[in-house]
PDB file of C-alpha atoms in Angstrom:
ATOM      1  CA  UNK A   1     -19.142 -22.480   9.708  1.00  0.00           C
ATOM      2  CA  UNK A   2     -16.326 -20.777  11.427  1.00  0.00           C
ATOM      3  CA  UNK A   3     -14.326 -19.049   8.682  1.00  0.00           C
ATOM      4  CA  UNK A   4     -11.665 -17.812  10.746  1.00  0.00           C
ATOM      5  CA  UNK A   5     -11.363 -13.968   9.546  1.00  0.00           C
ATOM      6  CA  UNK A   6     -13.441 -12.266  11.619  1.00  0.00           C
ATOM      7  CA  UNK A   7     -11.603  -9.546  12.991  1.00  0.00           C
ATOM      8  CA  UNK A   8      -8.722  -9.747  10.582  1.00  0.00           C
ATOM      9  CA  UNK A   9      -8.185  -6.766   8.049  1.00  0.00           C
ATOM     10  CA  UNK A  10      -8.930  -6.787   4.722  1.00  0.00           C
ATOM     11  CA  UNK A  11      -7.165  -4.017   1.610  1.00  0.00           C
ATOM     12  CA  UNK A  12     -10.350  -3.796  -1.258  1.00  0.00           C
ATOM     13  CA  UNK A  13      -9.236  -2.064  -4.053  1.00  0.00           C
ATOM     14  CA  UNK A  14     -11.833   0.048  -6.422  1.00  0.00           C
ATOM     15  CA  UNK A  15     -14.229  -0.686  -3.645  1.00  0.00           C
ATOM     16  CA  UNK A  16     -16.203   2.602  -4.038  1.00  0.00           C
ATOM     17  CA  UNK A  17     -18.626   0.539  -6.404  1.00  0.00           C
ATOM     18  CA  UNK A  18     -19.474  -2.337  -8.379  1.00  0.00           C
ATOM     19  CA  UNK A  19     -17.243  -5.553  -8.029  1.00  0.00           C
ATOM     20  CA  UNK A  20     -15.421  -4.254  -4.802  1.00  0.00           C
ATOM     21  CA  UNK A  21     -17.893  -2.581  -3.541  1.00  0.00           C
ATOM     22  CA  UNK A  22     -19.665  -6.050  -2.946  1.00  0.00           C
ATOM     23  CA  UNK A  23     -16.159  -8.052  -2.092  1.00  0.00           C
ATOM     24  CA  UNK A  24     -15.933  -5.510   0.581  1.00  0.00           C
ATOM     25  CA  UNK A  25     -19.899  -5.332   1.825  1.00  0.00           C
ATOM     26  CA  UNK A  26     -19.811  -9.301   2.640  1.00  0.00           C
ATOM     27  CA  UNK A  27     -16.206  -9.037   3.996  1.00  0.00           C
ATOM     28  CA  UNK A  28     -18.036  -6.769   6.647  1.00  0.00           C
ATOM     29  CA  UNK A  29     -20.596  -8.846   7.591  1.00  0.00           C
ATOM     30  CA  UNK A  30     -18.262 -11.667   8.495  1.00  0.00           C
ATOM     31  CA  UNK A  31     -16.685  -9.391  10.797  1.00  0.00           C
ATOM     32  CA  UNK A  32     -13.633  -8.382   8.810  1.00  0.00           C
ATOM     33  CA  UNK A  33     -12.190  -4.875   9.275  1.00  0.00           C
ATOM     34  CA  UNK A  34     -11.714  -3.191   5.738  1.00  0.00           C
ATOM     35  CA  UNK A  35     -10.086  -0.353   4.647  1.00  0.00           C
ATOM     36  CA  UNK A  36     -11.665   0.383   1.044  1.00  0.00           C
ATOM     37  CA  UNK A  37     -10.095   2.600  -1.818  1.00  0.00           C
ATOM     38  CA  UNK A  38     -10.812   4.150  -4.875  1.00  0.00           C
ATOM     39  CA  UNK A  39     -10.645   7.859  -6.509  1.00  0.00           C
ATOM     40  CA  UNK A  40     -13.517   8.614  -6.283  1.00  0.00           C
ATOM     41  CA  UNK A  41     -14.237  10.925  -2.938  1.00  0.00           C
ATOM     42  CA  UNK A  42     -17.845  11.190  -3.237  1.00  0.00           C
ATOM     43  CA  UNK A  43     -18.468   7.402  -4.407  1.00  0.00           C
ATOM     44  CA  UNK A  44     -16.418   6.238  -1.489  1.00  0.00           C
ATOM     45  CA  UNK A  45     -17.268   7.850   1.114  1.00  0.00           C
ATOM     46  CA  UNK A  46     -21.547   7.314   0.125  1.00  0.00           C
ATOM     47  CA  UNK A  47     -20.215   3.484  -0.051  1.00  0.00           C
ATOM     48  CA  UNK A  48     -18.317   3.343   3.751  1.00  0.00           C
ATOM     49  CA  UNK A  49     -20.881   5.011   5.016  1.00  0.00           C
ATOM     50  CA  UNK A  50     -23.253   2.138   3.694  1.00  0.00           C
ATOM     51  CA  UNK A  51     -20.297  -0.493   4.865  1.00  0.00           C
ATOM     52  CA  UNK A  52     -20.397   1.410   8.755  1.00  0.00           C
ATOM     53  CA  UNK A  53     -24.415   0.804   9.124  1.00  0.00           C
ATOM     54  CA  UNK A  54     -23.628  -3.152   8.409  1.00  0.00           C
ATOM     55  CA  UNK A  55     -23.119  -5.018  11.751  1.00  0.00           C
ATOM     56  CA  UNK A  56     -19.903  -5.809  11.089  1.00  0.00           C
ATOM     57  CA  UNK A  57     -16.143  -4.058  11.293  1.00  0.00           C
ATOM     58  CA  UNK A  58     -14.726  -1.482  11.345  1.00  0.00           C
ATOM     59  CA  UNK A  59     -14.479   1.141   7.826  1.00  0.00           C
ATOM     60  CA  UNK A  60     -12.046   3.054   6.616  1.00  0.00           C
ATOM     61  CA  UNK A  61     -11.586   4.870   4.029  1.00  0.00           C
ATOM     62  CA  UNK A  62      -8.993   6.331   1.896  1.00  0.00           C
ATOM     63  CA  UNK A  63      -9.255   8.194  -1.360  1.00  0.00           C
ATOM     64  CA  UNK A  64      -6.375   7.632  -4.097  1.00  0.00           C
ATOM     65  CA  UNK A  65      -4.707   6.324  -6.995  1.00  0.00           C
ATOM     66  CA  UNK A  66      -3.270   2.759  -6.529  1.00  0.00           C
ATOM     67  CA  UNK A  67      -1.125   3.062  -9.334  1.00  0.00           C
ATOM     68  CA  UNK A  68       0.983   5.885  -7.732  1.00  0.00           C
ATOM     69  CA  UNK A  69       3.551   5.411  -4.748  1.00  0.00           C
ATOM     70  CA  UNK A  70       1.700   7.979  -2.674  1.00  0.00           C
ATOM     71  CA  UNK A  71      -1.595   6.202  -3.075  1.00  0.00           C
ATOM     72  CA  UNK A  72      -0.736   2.306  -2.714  1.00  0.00           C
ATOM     73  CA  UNK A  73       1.430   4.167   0.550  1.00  0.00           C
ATOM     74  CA  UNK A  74      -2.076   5.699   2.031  1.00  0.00           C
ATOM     75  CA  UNK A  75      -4.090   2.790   1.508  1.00  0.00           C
ATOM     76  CA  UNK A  76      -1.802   0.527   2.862  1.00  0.00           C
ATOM     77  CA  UNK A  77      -0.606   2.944   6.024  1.00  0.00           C
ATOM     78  CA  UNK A  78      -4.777   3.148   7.093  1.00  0.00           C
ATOM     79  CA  UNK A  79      -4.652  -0.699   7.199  1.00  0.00           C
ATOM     80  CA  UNK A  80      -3.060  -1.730  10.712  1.00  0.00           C
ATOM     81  CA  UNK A  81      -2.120  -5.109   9.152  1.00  0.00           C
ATOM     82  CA  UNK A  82      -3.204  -5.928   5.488  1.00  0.00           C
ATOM     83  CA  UNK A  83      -4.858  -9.552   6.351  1.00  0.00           C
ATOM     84  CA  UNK A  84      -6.829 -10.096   3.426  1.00  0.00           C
ATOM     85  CA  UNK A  85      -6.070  -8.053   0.203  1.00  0.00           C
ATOM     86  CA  UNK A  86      -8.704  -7.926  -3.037  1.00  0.00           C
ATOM     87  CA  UNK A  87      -6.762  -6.121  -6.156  1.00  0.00           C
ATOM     88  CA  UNK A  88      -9.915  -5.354  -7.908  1.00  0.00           C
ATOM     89  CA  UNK A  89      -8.472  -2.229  -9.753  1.00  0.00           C
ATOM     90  CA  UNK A  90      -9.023  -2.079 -13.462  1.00  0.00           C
ATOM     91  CA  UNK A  91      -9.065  -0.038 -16.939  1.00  0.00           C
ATOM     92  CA  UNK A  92      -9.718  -0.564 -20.179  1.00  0.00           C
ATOM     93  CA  UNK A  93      -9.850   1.355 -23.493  1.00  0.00           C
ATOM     94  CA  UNK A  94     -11.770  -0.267 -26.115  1.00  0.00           C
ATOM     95  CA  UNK A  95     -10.599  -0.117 -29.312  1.00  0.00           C
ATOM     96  CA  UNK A  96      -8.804  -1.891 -32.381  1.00  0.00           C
ATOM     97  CA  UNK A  97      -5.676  -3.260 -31.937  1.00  0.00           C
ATOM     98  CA  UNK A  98      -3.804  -1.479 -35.060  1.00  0.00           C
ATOM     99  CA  UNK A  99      -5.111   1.574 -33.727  1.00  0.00           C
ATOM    100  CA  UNK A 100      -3.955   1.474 -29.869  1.00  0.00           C
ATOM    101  CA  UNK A 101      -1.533   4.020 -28.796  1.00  0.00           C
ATOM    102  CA  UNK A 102       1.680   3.078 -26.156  1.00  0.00           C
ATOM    103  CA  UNK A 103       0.185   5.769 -24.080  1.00  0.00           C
ATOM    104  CA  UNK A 104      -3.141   3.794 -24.193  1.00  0.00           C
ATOM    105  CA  UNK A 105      -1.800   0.529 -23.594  1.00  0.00           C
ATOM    106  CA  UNK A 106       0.860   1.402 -20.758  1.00  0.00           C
ATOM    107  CA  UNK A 107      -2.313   3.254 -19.013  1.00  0.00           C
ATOM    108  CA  UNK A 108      -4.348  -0.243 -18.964  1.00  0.00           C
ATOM    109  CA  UNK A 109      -0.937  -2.123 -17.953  1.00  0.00           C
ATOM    110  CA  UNK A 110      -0.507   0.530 -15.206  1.00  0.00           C
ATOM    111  CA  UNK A 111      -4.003   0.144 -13.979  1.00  0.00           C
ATOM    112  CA  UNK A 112      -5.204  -3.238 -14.374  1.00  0.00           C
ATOM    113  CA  UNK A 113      -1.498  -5.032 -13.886  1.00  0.00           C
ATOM    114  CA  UNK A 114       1.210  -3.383 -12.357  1.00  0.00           C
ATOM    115  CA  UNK A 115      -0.945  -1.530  -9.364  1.00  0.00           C
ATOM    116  CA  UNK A 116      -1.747  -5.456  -8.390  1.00  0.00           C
ATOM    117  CA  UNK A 117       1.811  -6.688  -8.493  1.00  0.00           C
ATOM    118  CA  UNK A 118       3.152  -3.664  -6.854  1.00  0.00           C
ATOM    119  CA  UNK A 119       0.327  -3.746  -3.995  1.00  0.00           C
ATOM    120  CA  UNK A 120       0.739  -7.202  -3.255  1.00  0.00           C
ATOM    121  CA  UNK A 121       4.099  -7.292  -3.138  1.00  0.00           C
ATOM    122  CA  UNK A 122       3.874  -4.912  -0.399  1.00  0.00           C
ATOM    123  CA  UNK A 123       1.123  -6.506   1.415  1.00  0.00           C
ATOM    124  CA  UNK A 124       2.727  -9.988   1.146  1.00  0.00           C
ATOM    125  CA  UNK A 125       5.933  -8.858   2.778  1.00  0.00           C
ATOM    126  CA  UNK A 126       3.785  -8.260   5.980  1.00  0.00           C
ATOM    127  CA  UNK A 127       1.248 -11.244   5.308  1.00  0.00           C
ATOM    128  CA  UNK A 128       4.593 -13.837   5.509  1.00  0.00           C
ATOM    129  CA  UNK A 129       6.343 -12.056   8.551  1.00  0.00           C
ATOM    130  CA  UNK A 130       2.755 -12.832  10.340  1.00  0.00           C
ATOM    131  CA  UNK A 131       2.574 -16.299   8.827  1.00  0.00           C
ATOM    132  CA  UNK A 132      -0.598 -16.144   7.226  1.00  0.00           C
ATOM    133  CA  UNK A 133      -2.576 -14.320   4.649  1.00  0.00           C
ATOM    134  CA  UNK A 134      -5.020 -13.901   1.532  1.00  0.00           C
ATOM    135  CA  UNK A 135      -4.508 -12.648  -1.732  1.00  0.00           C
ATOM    136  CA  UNK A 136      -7.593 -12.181  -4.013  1.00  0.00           C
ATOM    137  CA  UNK A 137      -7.117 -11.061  -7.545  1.00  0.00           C
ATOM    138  CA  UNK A 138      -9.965 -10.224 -10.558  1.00  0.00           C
ATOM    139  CA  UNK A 139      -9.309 -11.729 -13.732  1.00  0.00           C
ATOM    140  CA  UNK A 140     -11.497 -11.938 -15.918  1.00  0.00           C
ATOM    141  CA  UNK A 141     -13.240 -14.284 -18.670  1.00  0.00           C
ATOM    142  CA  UNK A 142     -11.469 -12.191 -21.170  1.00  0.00           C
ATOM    143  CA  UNK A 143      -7.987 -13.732 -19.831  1.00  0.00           C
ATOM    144  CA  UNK A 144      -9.359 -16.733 -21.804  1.00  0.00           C
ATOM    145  CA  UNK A 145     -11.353 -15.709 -24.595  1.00  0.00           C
ATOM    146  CA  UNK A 146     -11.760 -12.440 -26.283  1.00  0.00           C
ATOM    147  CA  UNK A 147     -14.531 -10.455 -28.125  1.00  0.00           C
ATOM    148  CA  UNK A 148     -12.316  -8.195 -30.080  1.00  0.00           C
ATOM    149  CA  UNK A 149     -11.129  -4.563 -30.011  1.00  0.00           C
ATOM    150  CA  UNK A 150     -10.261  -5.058 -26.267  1.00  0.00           C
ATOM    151  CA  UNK A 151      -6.051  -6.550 -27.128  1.00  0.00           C
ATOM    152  CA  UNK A 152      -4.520  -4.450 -23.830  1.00  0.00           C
ATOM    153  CA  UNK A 153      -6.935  -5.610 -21.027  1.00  0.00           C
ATOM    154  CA  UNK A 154      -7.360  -9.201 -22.128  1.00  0.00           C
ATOM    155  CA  UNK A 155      -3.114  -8.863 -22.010  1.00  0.00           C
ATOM    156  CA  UNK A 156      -3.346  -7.632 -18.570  1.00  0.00           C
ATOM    157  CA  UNK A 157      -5.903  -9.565 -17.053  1.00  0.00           C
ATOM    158  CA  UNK A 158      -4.128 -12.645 -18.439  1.00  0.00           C
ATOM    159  CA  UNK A 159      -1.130 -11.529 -16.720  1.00  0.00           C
ATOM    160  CA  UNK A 160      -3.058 -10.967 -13.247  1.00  0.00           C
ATOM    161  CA  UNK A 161      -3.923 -14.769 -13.918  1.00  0.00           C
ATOM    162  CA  UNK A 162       0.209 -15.234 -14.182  1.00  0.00           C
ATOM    163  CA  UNK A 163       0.722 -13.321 -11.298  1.00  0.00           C
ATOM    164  CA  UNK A 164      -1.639 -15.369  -9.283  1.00  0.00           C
ATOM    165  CA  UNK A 165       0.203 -18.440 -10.086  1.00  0.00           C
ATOM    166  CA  UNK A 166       3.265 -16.937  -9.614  1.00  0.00           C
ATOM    167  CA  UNK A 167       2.870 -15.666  -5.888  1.00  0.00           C
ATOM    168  CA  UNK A 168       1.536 -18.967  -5.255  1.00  0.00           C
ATOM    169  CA  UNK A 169       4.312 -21.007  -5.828  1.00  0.00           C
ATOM    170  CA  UNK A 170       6.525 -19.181  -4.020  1.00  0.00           C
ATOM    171  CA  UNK A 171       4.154 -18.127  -0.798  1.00  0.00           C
ATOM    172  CA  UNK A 172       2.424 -21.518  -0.122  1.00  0.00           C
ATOM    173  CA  UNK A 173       4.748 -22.472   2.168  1.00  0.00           C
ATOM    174  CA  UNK A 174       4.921 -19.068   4.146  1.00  0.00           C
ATOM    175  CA  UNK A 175       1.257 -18.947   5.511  1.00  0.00           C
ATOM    176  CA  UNK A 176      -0.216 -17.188   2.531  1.00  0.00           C
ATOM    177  CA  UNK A 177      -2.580 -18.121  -0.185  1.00  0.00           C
ATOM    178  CA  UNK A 178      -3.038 -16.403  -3.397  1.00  0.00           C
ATOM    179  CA  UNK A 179      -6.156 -16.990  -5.806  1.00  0.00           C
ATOM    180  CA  UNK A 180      -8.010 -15.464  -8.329  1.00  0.00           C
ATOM    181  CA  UNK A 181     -11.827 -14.569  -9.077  1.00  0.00           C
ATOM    182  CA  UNK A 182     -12.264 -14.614 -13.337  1.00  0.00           C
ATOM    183  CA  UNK A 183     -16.022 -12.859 -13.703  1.00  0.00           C
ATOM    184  CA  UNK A 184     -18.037 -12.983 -16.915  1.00  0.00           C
ATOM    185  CA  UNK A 185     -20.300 -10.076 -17.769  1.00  0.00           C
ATOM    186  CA  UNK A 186     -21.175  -8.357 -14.654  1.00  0.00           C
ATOM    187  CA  UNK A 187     -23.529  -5.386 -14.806  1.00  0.00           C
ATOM    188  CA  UNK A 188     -21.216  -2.697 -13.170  1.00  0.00           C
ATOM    189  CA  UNK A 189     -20.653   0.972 -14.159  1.00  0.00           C
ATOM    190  CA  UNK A 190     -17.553   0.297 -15.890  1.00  0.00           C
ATOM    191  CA  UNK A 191     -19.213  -1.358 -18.879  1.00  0.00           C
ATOM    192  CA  UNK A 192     -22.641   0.776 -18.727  1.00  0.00           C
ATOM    193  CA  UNK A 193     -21.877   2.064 -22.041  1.00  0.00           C
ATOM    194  CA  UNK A 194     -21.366  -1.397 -23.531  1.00  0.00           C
ATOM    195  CA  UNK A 195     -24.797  -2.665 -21.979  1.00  0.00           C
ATOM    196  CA  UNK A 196     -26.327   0.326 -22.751  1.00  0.00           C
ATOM    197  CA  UNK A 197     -26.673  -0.762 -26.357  1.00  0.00           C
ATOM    198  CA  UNK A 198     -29.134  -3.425 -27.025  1.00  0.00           C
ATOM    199  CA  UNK A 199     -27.618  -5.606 -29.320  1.00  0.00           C
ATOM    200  CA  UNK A 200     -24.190  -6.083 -27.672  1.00  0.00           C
ATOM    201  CA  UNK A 201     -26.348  -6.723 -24.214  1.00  0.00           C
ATOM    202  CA  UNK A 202     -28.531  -9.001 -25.791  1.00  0.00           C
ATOM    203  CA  UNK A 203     -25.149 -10.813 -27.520  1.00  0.00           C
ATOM    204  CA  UNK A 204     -23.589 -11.011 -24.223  1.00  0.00           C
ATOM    205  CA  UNK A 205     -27.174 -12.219 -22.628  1.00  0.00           C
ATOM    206  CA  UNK A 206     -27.714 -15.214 -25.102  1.00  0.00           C
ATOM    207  CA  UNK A 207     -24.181 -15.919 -25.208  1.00  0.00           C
ATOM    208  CA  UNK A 208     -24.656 -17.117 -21.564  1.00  0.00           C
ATOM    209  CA  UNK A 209     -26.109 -20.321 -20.427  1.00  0.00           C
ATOM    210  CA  UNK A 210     -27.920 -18.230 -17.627  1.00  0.00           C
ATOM    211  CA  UNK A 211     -29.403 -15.928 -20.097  1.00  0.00           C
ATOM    212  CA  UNK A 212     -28.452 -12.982 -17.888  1.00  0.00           C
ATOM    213  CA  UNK A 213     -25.671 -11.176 -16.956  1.00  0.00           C
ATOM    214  CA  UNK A 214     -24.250 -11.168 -13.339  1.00  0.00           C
ATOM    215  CA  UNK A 215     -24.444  -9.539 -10.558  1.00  0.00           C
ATOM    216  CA  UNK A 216     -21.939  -7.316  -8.467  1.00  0.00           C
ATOM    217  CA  UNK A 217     -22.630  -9.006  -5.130  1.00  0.00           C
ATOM    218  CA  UNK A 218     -22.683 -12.789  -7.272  1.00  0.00           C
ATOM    219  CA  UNK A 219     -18.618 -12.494  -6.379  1.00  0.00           C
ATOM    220  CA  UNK A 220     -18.926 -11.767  -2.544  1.00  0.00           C
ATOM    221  CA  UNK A 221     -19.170 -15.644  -1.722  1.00  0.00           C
ATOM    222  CA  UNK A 222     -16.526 -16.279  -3.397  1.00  0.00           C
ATOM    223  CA  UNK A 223     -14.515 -13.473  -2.295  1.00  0.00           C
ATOM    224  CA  UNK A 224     -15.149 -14.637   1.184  1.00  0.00           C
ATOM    225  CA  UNK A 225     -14.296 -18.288   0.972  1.00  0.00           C
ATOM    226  CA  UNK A 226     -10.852 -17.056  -0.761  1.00  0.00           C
ATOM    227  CA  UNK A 227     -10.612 -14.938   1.893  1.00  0.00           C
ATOM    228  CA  UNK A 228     -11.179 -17.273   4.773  1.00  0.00           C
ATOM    229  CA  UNK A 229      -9.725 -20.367   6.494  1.00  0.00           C
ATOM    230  CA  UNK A 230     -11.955 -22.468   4.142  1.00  0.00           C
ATOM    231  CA  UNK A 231     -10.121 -22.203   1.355  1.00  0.00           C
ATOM    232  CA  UNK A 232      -6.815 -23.255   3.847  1.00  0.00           C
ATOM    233  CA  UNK A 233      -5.359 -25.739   1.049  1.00  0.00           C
ATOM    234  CA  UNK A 234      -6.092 -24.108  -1.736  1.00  0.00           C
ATOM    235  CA  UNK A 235      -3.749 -21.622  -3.746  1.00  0.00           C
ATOM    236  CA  UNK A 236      -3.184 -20.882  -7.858  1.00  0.00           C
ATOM    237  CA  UNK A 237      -6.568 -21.353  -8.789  1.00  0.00           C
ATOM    238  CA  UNK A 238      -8.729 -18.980 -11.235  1.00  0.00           C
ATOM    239  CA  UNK A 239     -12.165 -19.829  -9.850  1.00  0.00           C
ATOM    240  CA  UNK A 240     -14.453 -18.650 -12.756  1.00  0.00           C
ATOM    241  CA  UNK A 241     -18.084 -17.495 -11.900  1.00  0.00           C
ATOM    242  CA  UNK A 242     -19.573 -16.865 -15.503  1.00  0.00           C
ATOM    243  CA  UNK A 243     -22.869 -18.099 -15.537  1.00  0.00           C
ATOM    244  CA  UNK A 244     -21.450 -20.505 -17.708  1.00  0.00           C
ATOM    245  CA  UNK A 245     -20.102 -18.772 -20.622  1.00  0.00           C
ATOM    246  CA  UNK A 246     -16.533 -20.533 -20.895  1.00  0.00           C
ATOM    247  CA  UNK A 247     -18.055 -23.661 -21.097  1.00  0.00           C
ATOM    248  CA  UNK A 248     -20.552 -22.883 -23.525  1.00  0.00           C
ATOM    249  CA  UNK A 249     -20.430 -23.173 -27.690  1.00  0.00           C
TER     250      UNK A 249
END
């Protein structure tokens, strides 16, 4: 199947590992130029150079902070013409609600919601001048339900869900699509600490039809077809790849 994006360029966000790290691998192998940051020099650089041996396009780059000016500025100005963007960025601080500090909660706003508005309003200006374009959020299951002591990023990733309906309403008739990947429990570095504890790993285990928790690279497919002409008529939607967990009692 032709997915019409080969070639094209694609933005990933926090692409140095985990979740974008595999949105940006499979972009490669269909072809897709992508420019990948994160702030992590040594993590990004290990992953483009693992992107550059793929048969696939070209790799760039570019080491910053998407929640600054100066960074969203760098990763967008390596990016020729940003195609395809993933906001994957995201930050959380565990911890009870009565207890969370405005610096705390501002930080995971920053991070996890107003680097992904800010970015894509960018990229969108340039996606509807050209007619056509991809916007790929990260939600999460935690949008939706909540296992406590986590208040700010269920806030924010509900709002990335907003935003995703938002933008879509008002770009669907300019060329550009805008949807929205909501994991469950994916075994990535940012919640090592949480998995590294046997009881909350085996809570989050049996609390999923699958009886396992997911992959990075279980999001690339879907990433793709989001990305690609495949998903041509469809915009808004929070596709949710939990290994059933929502669905579950």
């Amino acid at each position: 199947m032709d997915l019409g994006i080969k070639g094209k360029w694609a933005l990933v966000c926090a692409a140095s590992k985990g979740l974008g790290k595999g949105c940006a691998q499979a972009l490669v192998n269909e072809g897709v130029h992508v420019v990948i940051t994160a702030r992590g020099a040594e993590a990004l650089e290990a992953t483009a150079a693992e992107l550059r041996a793929l048969d696939g396009g070209q790799v760039r780059a570019v080491v910053g902070d998407i929640t600054s000016a100066a960074g969203r500025a760098a990763a967008l100005a390596a990016c020729p013409q940003v195609d395809i963007l993933i906001n994957n960025a995201v930050f959380g601080v565990p911890g009870d609600f009565l207890d969370t500090s405005d610096e705390a909660w501002r930080r995971v706003m920053d991070v996890t919601l107003d680097s992904c508005f800010r970015l894509s309003r960018r990229a969108a200006a340039g996606m509807v001048r050209r007619g056509w374009g991809r916007v790929v959020m990260v939600s999460s299951v935690n949008a939706q339900i909540n296992r406590g002591t986590n208040t700010s990023y269920v806030t924010a990733k509900a709002g990335i869900e907003g935003l995703t309906r938002g933008m879509a309403v008002e770009l669907a008739a300019k060329g550009v699509t805008v949807n929205c990947i909501a994991p469950g429990y994916m075994a990535t570095d940012i919640n090592e600490g949480f998995r590294s504890e046997p009881a909350r790993y085996e809570w989050i285990r049996n609390r999923t039809p699958m009886k396992r928790w997911g992959k990075p690279d279980e999001l690339a497919g879907a990433a793709v077809f989001l990305s690609s002409e495949a998903s041509a008529f469809m915009t808004g939607q929070v596709l949710v790849m939990d290994g059933g967990m929502t669905v579950a009692i």
